[in-house]
Coordinates of C-alpha atoms and ligand atoms in Angstrom, one line a residue:
M68 CA 107.9 117.2 102.9
N69 CA 109.7 117.5 106.2
F70 CA 107.6 118.5 109.3
S71 CA 109.3 119.1 112.6
L72 CA 108.8 120.5 116.1
T73 CA 111.1 123.2 117.5
S74 CA 111.2 124.9 120.9
K75 CA 114.1 127.2 119.9
A76 CA 113.4 130.9 120.3
I77 CA 111.4 132.1 117.3
E78 CA 113.2 135.4 117.0
T79 CA 116.5 133.7 116.1
T80 CA 115.2 130.7 114.1
K81 CA 115.8 131.2 110.4
A82 CA 113.2 130.3 107.7
D83 CA 112.2 131.6 104.3
C84 CA 108.8 132.4 105.8
L85 CA 107.7 133.0 109.3
V86 CA 104.0 132.5 110.1
I87 CA 102.4 134.3 113.0
G88 CA 98.8 135.0 114.1
V89 CA 97.4 138.4 114.9
P90 CA 94.0 138.9 116.5
E91 CA 91.3 141.2 115.3
K92 CA 90.4 142.1 118.9
G93 CA 92.0 140.9 122.1
K94 CA 95.2 139.6 123.5
W95 CA 98.2 138.9 121.3
A96 CA 99.9 135.6 121.4
D97 CA 103.4 135.8 123.1
S98 CA 105.1 134.7 119.9
A99 CA 103.5 137.5 117.8
T100 CA 104.5 140.1 120.4
A101 CA 108.1 138.8 120.4
V102 CA 108.2 138.8 116.6
D103 CA 106.8 142.3 116.5
A104 CA 109.5 143.5 118.9
A105 CA 112.2 141.7 116.9
L106 CA 111.0 143.5 113.8
G107 CA 111.1 146.9 115.5
G108 CA 107.3 147.2 115.8
L109 CA 106.6 146.4 112.1
V110 CA 103.6 144.2 112.8
K111 CA 101.9 146.8 114.9
R112 CA 102.6 149.4 112.2
L113 CA 101.1 147.2 109.5
Q114 CA 98.0 146.7 111.7
G115 CA 97.7 150.4 112.3
A116 CA 97.9 151.1 108.6
G117 CA 95.2 148.5 107.9
D118 CA 97.4 146.0 106.1
I119 CA 96.6 143.5 108.8
T120 CA 93.0 143.3 109.9
G121 CA 93.3 140.2 112.1
K122 CA 89.9 139.0 110.8
L123 CA 89.7 135.2 111.2
A124 CA 91.6 133.3 108.5
S125 CA 92.6 136.5 106.5
T126 CA 96.2 136.3 105.3
G127 CA 98.8 138.8 104.2
V128 CA 102.4 138.2 103.1
F129 CA 105.0 140.9 103.8
P130 CA 108.6 140.9 102.5
L131 CA 111.2 141.5 105.1
Q132 CA 114.8 142.8 105.0
D133 CA 117.6 142.2 107.5
A134 CA 115.6 139.6 109.4
P135 CA 116.0 135.9 109.9
W136 CA 113.1 135.4 107.5
A137 CA 112.6 136.5 103.8
R138 CA 108.9 137.1 104.4
L139 CA 106.3 137.2 107.1
L140 CA 102.9 135.6 106.7
V141 CA 100.3 137.0 109.1
V142 CA 97.1 135.1 109.6
G143 CA 94.1 136.7 111.3
T144 CA 93.1 134.9 114.5
G145 CA 89.8 136.8 114.9
K146 CA 88.2 137.8 118.1
D147 CA 89.1 136.3 121.5
A148 CA 85.6 135.2 122.3
E149 CA 85.1 133.5 119.0
R150 CA 88.4 131.6 118.9
T151 CA 87.2 128.1 119.2
P152 CA 89.1 124.9 118.1
A153 CA 87.1 125.1 114.9
A154 CA 88.3 128.7 114.3
F155 CA 91.9 127.5 115.0
R156 CA 91.6 124.8 112.4
K157 CA 90.2 127.4 109.9
L158 CA 93.0 129.9 110.5
V159 CA 95.8 127.2 110.3
T160 CA 94.2 125.9 107.1
A161 CA 94.2 129.4 105.6
A162 CA 97.8 130.0 106.5
L163 CA 98.9 126.7 105.0
A164 CA 96.9 127.3 101.8
T165 CA 98.7 130.6 101.4
L166 CA 102.1 129.0 102.2
K167 CA 101.5 126.0 99.9
D168 CA 102.1 127.6 96.5
G169 CA 104.2 130.5 97.6
P170 CA 107.9 131.0 96.9
S171 CA 109.2 129.9 100.3
K172 CA 111.3 126.7 100.6
S173 CA 111.1 126.6 104.3
A174 CA 108.6 127.9 106.9
L175 CA 108.4 128.4 110.6
L176 CA 104.9 128.2 112.0
A177 CA 104.3 130.1 115.2
L178 CA 100.7 129.5 115.9
A179 CA 100.6 126.9 118.7
D180 CA 100.4 129.6 121.4
T181 CA 97.3 131.1 119.9
P182 CA 94.8 131.6 122.8
V183 CA 91.9 129.2 122.1
S184 CA 88.9 128.9 124.3
A185 CA 87.6 125.4 124.7
A186 CA 85.8 123.5 127.4
D187 CA 88.3 120.7 127.8
D188 CA 92.0 120.5 127.0
L189 CA 91.4 121.3 123.3
G190 CA 92.9 124.7 123.7
S191 CA 96.2 123.4 125.2
E192 CA 99.4 123.6 123.3
P193 CA 99.7 119.8 122.7
A194 CA 96.1 119.8 121.4
L195 CA 96.9 122.6 119.0
L196 CA 100.1 120.9 117.9
Q197 CA 98.2 117.8 117.2
V198 CA 95.7 119.4 114.9
T199 CA 98.5 121.4 113.3
G200 CA 100.3 118.2 112.4
R201 CA 97.1 116.7 110.9
L202 CA 96.4 119.9 108.9
L203 CA 100.0 120.0 107.5
E204 CA 99.6 116.5 106.1
E205 CA 96.1 117.2 104.8
Q206 CA 96.9 120.6 103.2
F207 CA 100.0 119.5 101.3
Y208 CA 98.4 116.3 99.9
T209 CA 98.6 115.8 96.2
F210 CA 97.6 112.9 94.0
T211 CA 99.5 112.9 90.7
D212 CA 100.3 109.2 90.2
F213 CA 98.3 109.1 86.9
K214 CA 99.5 112.4 85.4
S215 CA 102.3 112.2 82.8
D216 CA 103.4 115.8 83.4
K217 CA 103.8 116.1 87.1
P218 CA 103.0 119.7 88.1
D219 CA 106.1 121.6 89.1
A220 CA 107.2 120.2 92.4
R221 CA 106.3 122.5 95.2
K222 CA 109.0 124.9 96.4
L223 CA 108.2 124.3 100.0
T224 CA 110.0 121.3 101.5
K225 CA 110.3 122.1 105.2
V226 CA 107.9 123.3 107.8
A227 CA 109.1 123.7 111.4
V228 CA 106.4 124.1 114.0
A229 CA 107.3 126.3 117.0
C230 CA 106.2 125.3 120.5
G231 CA 107.0 126.6 124.0
D232 CA 107.8 123.2 125.3
A233 CA 108.9 120.3 123.2
G234 CA 108.4 117.8 126.0
K235 CA 106.9 114.4 125.7
A236 CA 103.3 115.4 125.6
S237 CA 103.8 117.9 122.8
K238 CA 106.0 115.6 120.7
A239 CA 103.5 112.7 121.1
A240 CA 100.6 115.0 120.2
F241 CA 102.3 116.4 117.2
Q242 CA 103.3 112.9 116.0
L243 CA 99.8 111.6 116.5
G244 CA 98.5 114.6 114.4
L245 CA 101.0 113.9 111.6
A246 CA 100.1 110.2 111.7
T247 CA 96.4 111.0 111.5
G248 CA 97.0 113.2 108.5
Q249 CA 99.1 110.5 106.9
G250 CA 96.3 108.0 107.6
M251 CA 93.8 110.3 106.0
N252 CA 96.1 110.7 103.0
Y253 CA 96.5 107.0 102.6
A254 CA 92.7 106.7 102.6
R255 CA 92.5 109.5 100.0
D256 CA 95.1 107.7 97.8
L257 CA 93.0 104.5 97.9
G258 CA 89.9 106.4 97.1
N259 CA 91.4 108.5 94.3
T260 CA 93.0 105.5 92.6
P261 CA 90.9 104.7 89.5
P262 CA 88.6 101.7 89.7
N263 CA 90.3 99.8 86.9
V264 CA 93.3 99.7 89.3
C265 CA 91.6 99.7 92.7
N266 CA 89.5 96.5 92.6
P267 CA 88.9 94.0 95.4
V268 CA 92.1 92.0 94.8
W269 CA 94.1 95.2 94.6
L270 CA 92.7 96.3 98.0
A271 CA 93.6 92.9 99.4
H272 CA 97.2 93.5 98.2
Q273 CA 97.2 96.8 100.0
A274 CA 96.4 95.0 103.2
E275 CA 99.1 92.4 102.6
R276 CA 101.5 95.2 102.0
M277 CA 100.5 96.7 105.4
A278 CA 101.3 93.4 107.0
K279 CA 104.7 93.4 105.3
D280 CA 105.5 97.0 106.2
Y281 CA 104.5 96.7 109.8
D282 CA 105.1 93.7 112.1
C283 CA 102.2 94.8 114.3
I284 CA 99.7 94.2 111.5
K285 CA 98.5 90.7 110.6
T286 CA 96.4 90.3 107.4
D287 CA 94.2 87.5 106.3
V288 CA 92.3 87.5 103.0
I289 CA 89.2 85.4 102.3
D290 CA 88.7 84.7 98.6
E291 CA 85.6 83.7 96.7
K292 CA 86.2 80.0 97.2
Q293 CA 86.5 80.3 101.0
M294 CA 83.5 82.6 101.0
A295 CA 81.4 79.9 99.3
K296 CA 82.5 77.4 101.8
L297 CA 81.7 79.7 104.7
G298 CA 78.3 80.6 103.3
M299 CA 78.9 84.3 102.6
N300 CA 76.4 84.3 99.8
T301 CA 75.4 87.9 99.9
I302 CA 78.8 89.3 99.3
L303 CA 79.2 86.6 96.6
A304 CA 75.9 87.7 95.1
V305 CA 77.2 91.3 94.8
G306 CA 80.5 90.2 93.3
K307 CA 78.9 87.8 90.7
G308 CA 78.2 90.5 88.1
S309 CA 81.9 91.4 87.9
T310 CA 84.9 89.7 86.4
E311 CA 86.8 91.0 89.5
P312 CA 86.2 88.5 92.4
P313 CA 85.2 89.8 95.8
R314 CA 87.5 89.6 98.9
L315 CA 86.9 89.8 102.6
I316 CA 90.0 91.4 104.1
V317 CA 90.9 91.1 107.7
M318 CA 93.6 93.1 109.4
E319 CA 94.5 92.8 113.1
Y320 CA 96.4 95.2 115.2
R321 CA 97.0 93.9 118.7
G322 CA 98.7 96.5 120.8
G323 CA 96.7 95.8 124.0
K324 CA 96.7 92.9 126.4
A325 CA 95.6 89.5 125.0
K326 CA 92.5 89.7 127.2
D327 CA 91.4 93.1 126.0
K328 CA 88.4 92.8 123.7
P329 CA 89.1 94.2 120.3
Y330 CA 87.4 97.2 118.7
V331 CA 86.2 96.1 115.3
L332 CA 86.1 98.4 112.3
V333 CA 84.1 97.2 109.2
G334 CA 84.4 99.0 105.9
K335 CA 82.2 99.0 102.8
G336 CA 84.6 98.3 100.0
I337 CA 82.6 98.5 96.7
T338 CA 85.4 99.4 94.4
F339 CA 82.9 100.5 91.8
D340 CA 79.1 100.8 92.1
T341 CA 77.3 100.8 88.7
G342 CA 74.1 99.8 90.5
G343 CA 74.3 96.3 88.9
I344 CA 71.2 95.3 87.0
S345 CA 69.4 98.1 88.7
L346 CA 71.8 100.3 86.8
K347 CA 72.5 103.8 88.0
P348 CA 72.0 106.8 85.7
G349 CA 75.2 107.9 84.0
E350 CA 75.7 111.4 85.5
A351 CA 78.8 111.5 87.7
M352 CA 79.0 107.8 87.8
D353 CA 82.7 108.0 87.9
E354 CA 82.3 109.1 91.5
M355 CA 81.1 105.6 92.4
K356 CA 84.8 104.7 92.5
Y357 CA 84.6 106.3 95.9
D358 CA 82.1 103.6 97.1
M359 CA 85.0 102.0 98.9
G360 CA 85.5 105.1 101.1
G361 CA 84.4 103.2 104.2
S362 CA 87.1 100.6 103.6
A363 CA 89.6 103.4 102.8
S364 CA 89.0 104.9 106.2
V365 CA 89.6 101.5 107.8
F366 CA 92.9 101.2 106.0
G367 CA 93.8 104.8 107.0
T368 CA 93.0 104.2 110.6
M369 CA 95.0 101.0 110.7
K370 CA 98.0 102.9 109.4
V371 CA 97.7 105.4 112.1
L372 CA 97.7 102.6 114.7
A373 CA 100.7 100.9 113.1
E374 CA 102.6 104.2 113.1
T375 CA 101.7 105.2 116.7
R376 CA 101.4 101.8 118.4
P377 CA 98.8 102.5 121.1
A378 CA 97.9 99.9 123.7
I379 CA 94.6 98.7 122.2
N380 CA 93.4 95.8 120.1
V381 CA 91.7 96.6 116.8
V382 CA 90.4 94.2 114.1
A383 CA 89.6 95.6 110.7
V384 CA 87.3 93.9 108.2
V385 CA 86.9 95.2 104.7
A386 CA 84.1 93.7 102.5
A387 CA 85.3 94.3 99.0
A388 CA 83.4 93.7 95.8
E389 CA 82.7 95.4 92.5
N390 CA 79.0 95.9 91.6
M391 CA 78.6 95.3 87.9
P392 CA 75.8 94.2 85.6
D393 CA 77.1 91.3 83.5
G394 CA 75.4 88.0 82.6
G395 CA 76.3 86.5 86.0
A396 CA 74.9 89.4 88.0
A397 CA 72.2 89.1 90.7
R398 CA 68.8 90.1 89.5
P399 CA 66.0 92.0 91.3
G400 CA 64.0 89.2 92.8
D401 CA 66.9 86.9 93.6
I402 CA 66.8 85.4 97.1
V403 CA 70.1 84.6 98.9
T404 CA 70.9 83.1 102.2
T405 CA 73.3 85.3 104.2
L406 CA 76.1 84.0 106.4
S407 CA 73.8 84.4 109.4
G408 CA 71.3 82.0 107.8
M409 CA 68.7 84.7 107.3
T410 CA 67.4 85.1 103.7
V411 CA 67.3 88.3 101.8
E412 CA 65.2 89.2 98.7
I413 CA 67.3 91.5 96.5
L414 CA 64.7 93.9 95.2
N415 CA 67.3 96.4 94.0
T416 CA 70.8 95.4 93.1
D417 CA 71.9 99.0 93.8
A418 CA 71.4 98.5 97.5
E419 CA 74.5 96.4 97.5
G420 CA 76.5 98.0 100.3
R421 CA 74.2 96.5 103.0
L422 CA 74.6 93.1 101.2
V423 CA 78.4 93.0 101.5
L424 CA 78.3 94.5 105.0
C425 CA 75.8 92.0 106.5
D426 CA 78.1 89.0 106.0
A427 CA 81.0 91.0 107.4
L428 CA 78.9 91.9 110.5
T429 CA 78.1 88.3 111.0
Y430 CA 81.7 87.3 110.4
V431 CA 83.1 89.7 113.1
K432 CA 81.1 88.1 116.0
Q433 CA 83.9 85.5 116.4
F434 CA 86.2 88.3 117.7
D435 CA 84.0 89.0 120.7
P436 CA 84.2 92.7 120.1
A437 CA 84.2 95.5 122.6
A438 CA 82.3 97.4 119.9
V439 CA 81.9 97.3 116.2
V440 CA 81.8 100.4 114.0
D441 CA 81.1 100.2 110.3
M442 CA 81.8 102.9 107.8
A443 CA 79.9 103.0 104.5
T444 CA 79.0 105.3 101.6
L445 CA 75.7 103.6 102.0
T446 CA 72.8 105.9 100.9
G447 CA 72.2 108.9 98.7
A448 CA 69.5 109.7 101.2
C449 CA 72.1 110.6 103.8
I450 CA 73.3 113.4 101.5
I451 CA 69.8 114.6 101.3
A452 CA 69.4 114.5 105.1
L453 CA 72.8 115.9 106.2
G454 CA 74.5 117.3 103.2
H455 CA 78.3 117.1 103.1
H456 CA 79.1 118.3 106.6
A457 CA 78.1 115.5 108.9
S458 CA 78.3 111.7 108.6
G459 CA 75.1 109.9 109.6
L460 CA 75.4 107.9 112.8
L461 CA 73.1 105.1 113.8
S462 CA 73.7 102.8 116.7
N463 CA 72.1 100.2 119.0
N464 CA 74.0 101.6 122.0
D465 CA 73.7 105.1 123.4
E466 CA 77.0 105.2 125.1
L467 CA 78.9 104.1 122.0
A468 CA 76.9 106.6 119.9
N469 CA 77.7 109.5 122.3
E470 CA 81.4 108.6 122.3
L471 CA 81.5 108.7 118.5
L472 CA 79.6 112.0 118.4
A473 CA 82.1 113.5 120.9
A474 CA 85.0 112.2 118.9
G475 CA 83.5 113.9 115.8
E476 CA 83.1 117.2 117.7
R477 CA 86.6 117.2 119.1
T478 CA 88.2 116.6 115.7
G479 CA 85.7 118.6 113.6
D480 CA 85.0 115.4 111.7
R481 CA 81.4 115.5 112.8
A482 CA 78.6 113.0 112.8
W483 CA 74.9 113.4 113.5
R484 CA 72.7 110.7 115.0
L485 CA 69.5 109.5 113.3
P486 CA 67.0 107.2 115.0
L487 CA 67.0 103.4 114.7
W488 CA 63.5 102.8 116.0
D489 CA 61.7 99.5 115.5
D490 CA 59.0 101.5 113.8
Y491 CA 61.1 101.6 110.6
Q492 CA 61.9 97.9 110.5
S493 CA 58.7 96.8 108.9
Q494 CA 59.7 98.8 105.7
L495 CA 62.0 95.9 105.1
D496 CA 59.3 93.2 105.0
S497 CA 59.4 90.8 102.1
N498 CA 56.7 88.6 100.7
F499 CA 59.1 85.8 100.0
A500 CA 62.2 86.0 102.2
D501 CA 63.1 87.0 105.8
M502 CA 63.7 90.6 104.6
A503 CA 64.0 92.8 101.5
N504 CA 67.2 94.7 100.8
I505 CA 65.3 98.0 100.3
G506 CA 62.8 99.9 102.4
G507 CA 61.3 102.4 100.0
R508 CA 61.9 106.1 99.6
P509 CA 61.1 107.4 103.1
A510 CA 64.0 107.4 105.6
G511 CA 66.4 105.6 103.2
T512 CA 69.4 106.0 105.5
I513 CA 67.5 104.7 108.5
T514 CA 66.1 101.6 106.7
A515 CA 69.6 100.8 105.4
A516 CA 70.8 100.9 109.0
C517 CA 67.8 98.9 110.1
F518 CA 68.9 96.2 107.6
L519 CA 72.4 96.1 109.1
S520 CA 71.1 96.2 112.7
R521 CA 69.6 92.7 112.1
F522 CA 73.1 91.3 111.7
A523 CA 74.6 93.3 114.6
K524 CA 72.4 92.1 117.5
D525 CA 75.1 90.4 119.5
Y526 CA 77.4 93.3 120.2
R527 CA 77.6 97.1 120.7
W528 CA 77.4 98.5 117.2
A529 CA 77.4 101.8 115.4
H530 CA 77.1 102.6 111.7
L531 CA 78.6 105.7 110.0
D532 CA 77.0 106.6 106.7
I533 CA 79.7 108.6 105.0
A534 CA 78.0 109.0 101.6
G535 CA 78.2 112.8 102.0
T536 CA 81.6 113.1 103.6
A537 CA 84.0 110.6 102.1
W538 CA 84.7 112.7 99.0
V539 CA 84.0 116.1 97.4
S540 CA 82.7 116.6 93.9
G541 CA 83.2 119.4 91.5
K542 CA 86.5 121.2 90.6
A543 CA 88.2 120.0 93.8
K544 CA 87.0 116.4 93.3
G545 CA 88.8 114.1 95.6
A546 CA 88.6 111.8 98.6
T547 CA 88.6 113.6 102.0
G548 CA 90.1 111.0 104.3
R549 CA 87.0 111.2 106.5
P550 CA 86.1 109.8 109.0
V551 CA 89.7 108.8 109.9
P552 CA 90.1 111.7 112.5
L553 CA 86.8 110.6 114.2
L554 CA 87.9 107.0 114.4
V555 CA 91.4 107.7 115.6
D556 CA 90.1 110.0 118.3
Y557 CA 87.5 107.4 119.4
L558 CA 90.1 104.6 119.5
M559 CA 92.7 106.7 121.3
S560 CA 90.1 107.4 124.0
H561 CA 90.0 103.7 124.7
V562 CA 93.8 103.1 124.9
R563 CA 94.9 101.2 128.0
K564 CA 96.5 103.8 130.3
Ligands
BES1163 N1 76.8 103.8 97.0 C1 75.5 104.1 96.9 C2 75.1 105.3 97.8 C3 75.6 106.6 97.3 C4 75.0 107.2 96.2 C5 76.6 107.3 97.9 C6 75.4 108.5 95.8 C7 77.0 108.5 97.5 C8 76.4 109.1 96.4 C9 74.6 102.9 97.3 O1 75.1 101.7 97.0 C10 73.3 103.0 96.7 O2 73.3 102.9 95.5 N2 72.2 103.2 97.5 C11 70.9 103.4 96.9 C12 70.0 102.6 97.8 C13 68.6 102.5 97.3 C14 68.6 101.6 96.0 C15 67.7 101.9 98.3 C16 70.6 104.9 96.9 O3 71.0 105.6 97.8 O4 70.0 105.3 96.0
MN1164 MN1 74.5 101.1 95.1
ZN1165 ZN1 77.1 101.6 96.8

C-alpha cells in the first residue's frame, strides 16, 4: 500500500475514488463545498434527495461521469456539536472500511479539513492527518502468512490524503501517524503468529532483527544460563515447564542526550499460557498465544521510535517464557528466590505473568529510569472490571498515571485507573515465604499490581493491564496493537524540544 500526502487542489487531482465528508447539520468543510461546485451541485442534490444523510459514519458510494474520479464516497460527519476527535476516528474508519474492499485502485481522501471541536490542538489539521495516517495502516492490515490460498489481493493500492498545507508540521504528523499504525501492525503480527512459531527464542530473534534493521536500536539477549547466574529464578521457574527456554530481551533506543534518563518499557512475553500445573480449562485456550501482547506492544513502540527518531532515550525489556505443564514445571507450593532477593511462594502456576515481570522490574533499576511502564495481559479480572474498552492502569505515582491517562484519551487508546492502596497488600501474605503469588478472588487486578509494586519501589512506575484490550475474540479474532498509540503519545510528550 502506498500512502501519501498531497496539497494539490482536490478538484483537479485524479483518483478512482474521491472521499469527502458531509455533515448532518452544520457547516460544510471547504473541500466538500469545492467538490460539490466542481460536480455541478451533485452532492447537494444527493443530500436533498435523501441519498446522503450526513449521519455520523454513514457511507454512500456514487458513480461519476466526466469527472476526475470514477466514483465518490461520501461519509457522514454528523452534527457540528458532536464532532469530537473520537467521532472523527469513527468516520474515517467507516470510510476506509467501505473503501477497503471496493473496486477502486486509488483513492483521494479529503477529510482533514473536517471541523472537529476539541479542547486542545486535537482538531487541528496536523492532528487529523496524524490520526488518519494511523487509521490507514490499521484498517488495511491483513495477516495471511499462514494461509496457502492468499485471498485475492486488494484492488486498492494507493491512497493520497489531501491537506491544505503540506508543510513541515503536517508532514511530520502524518508520518508519525503512519509509523504508529505500522508499529501497531508489527505488534499485531507478533501476536497473531502461532505459538509454535512465536516462542521466547523467536521473540529474541525479532529483537535481534530490529537491531540489524535499525542502527539506532541495540539489542541484548539474556539466556537461561545467564539468568541462572544473575539469580532470575522466578522467570526461570515459569520457563522450567517448557522445552522452549525463557529469554530476557533488552532493546535500547538512545535518541536523547547521554544524560537524559531513559523511559523504560517492560513487556510480559508469555508466548503461550497453559496455566502450567494449575492448568487452564480448554475453552478458547488458543487465545493464550496472545499472552505476549504486552511485549508485542513494546516491540511495536520501539519500531515507531526507530522509524521516527525522536530525541528521547527508551529502554525496552521483554520477559519471555512459555508457561507449560511438563515434568520440570514449577508446582503449587514451590518457593523461589526472586532476583530482588525476596522469596515467593507459587500458590498458582497460572499467575505466571507477575513472576516473569518481577525479575524484569528488578533488572531495570540499573538504567536509572525516568519512569517505568509495564504492559501485561495479566488478569482475567481486568476484563471483568473494565471489559474490552479500557486497559487497567495502576501506578505508584499520580503524575505519571495522569500523563498515561491523558495519552489514552488523546489517542482513543484509553486506560482507567484502579487503586493501589496498601489495604490490598495483605492479600498476598504467605505462611512460608515473603509473599504469595496470588491474592484470592477479590480485586484480582489490584493484587496482581500490588505484587509487582513490591519490585518497583525505587522508581516512578505504572502498570497497564491489557488483558481486555490486546486482542479481540470471536469472528474478527486478532491482535489489536494496543496500547501502542497510548505509549507513543506518552513518549512523544517527553521528547527533548
Ligand atoms: N494470562 C492470564 C490472564 C488472562 C486470562 C488474560 C484471560 C486474558 C484472558 C494470566 O496469566 C492468568 O492466568 N491470570 C490468572 C491469575 C489468577 C491465577 C490469580 C487469572 O486471571 O485467572
Ligand atoms: Mn496465567
Ligand atoms: Zn498469563
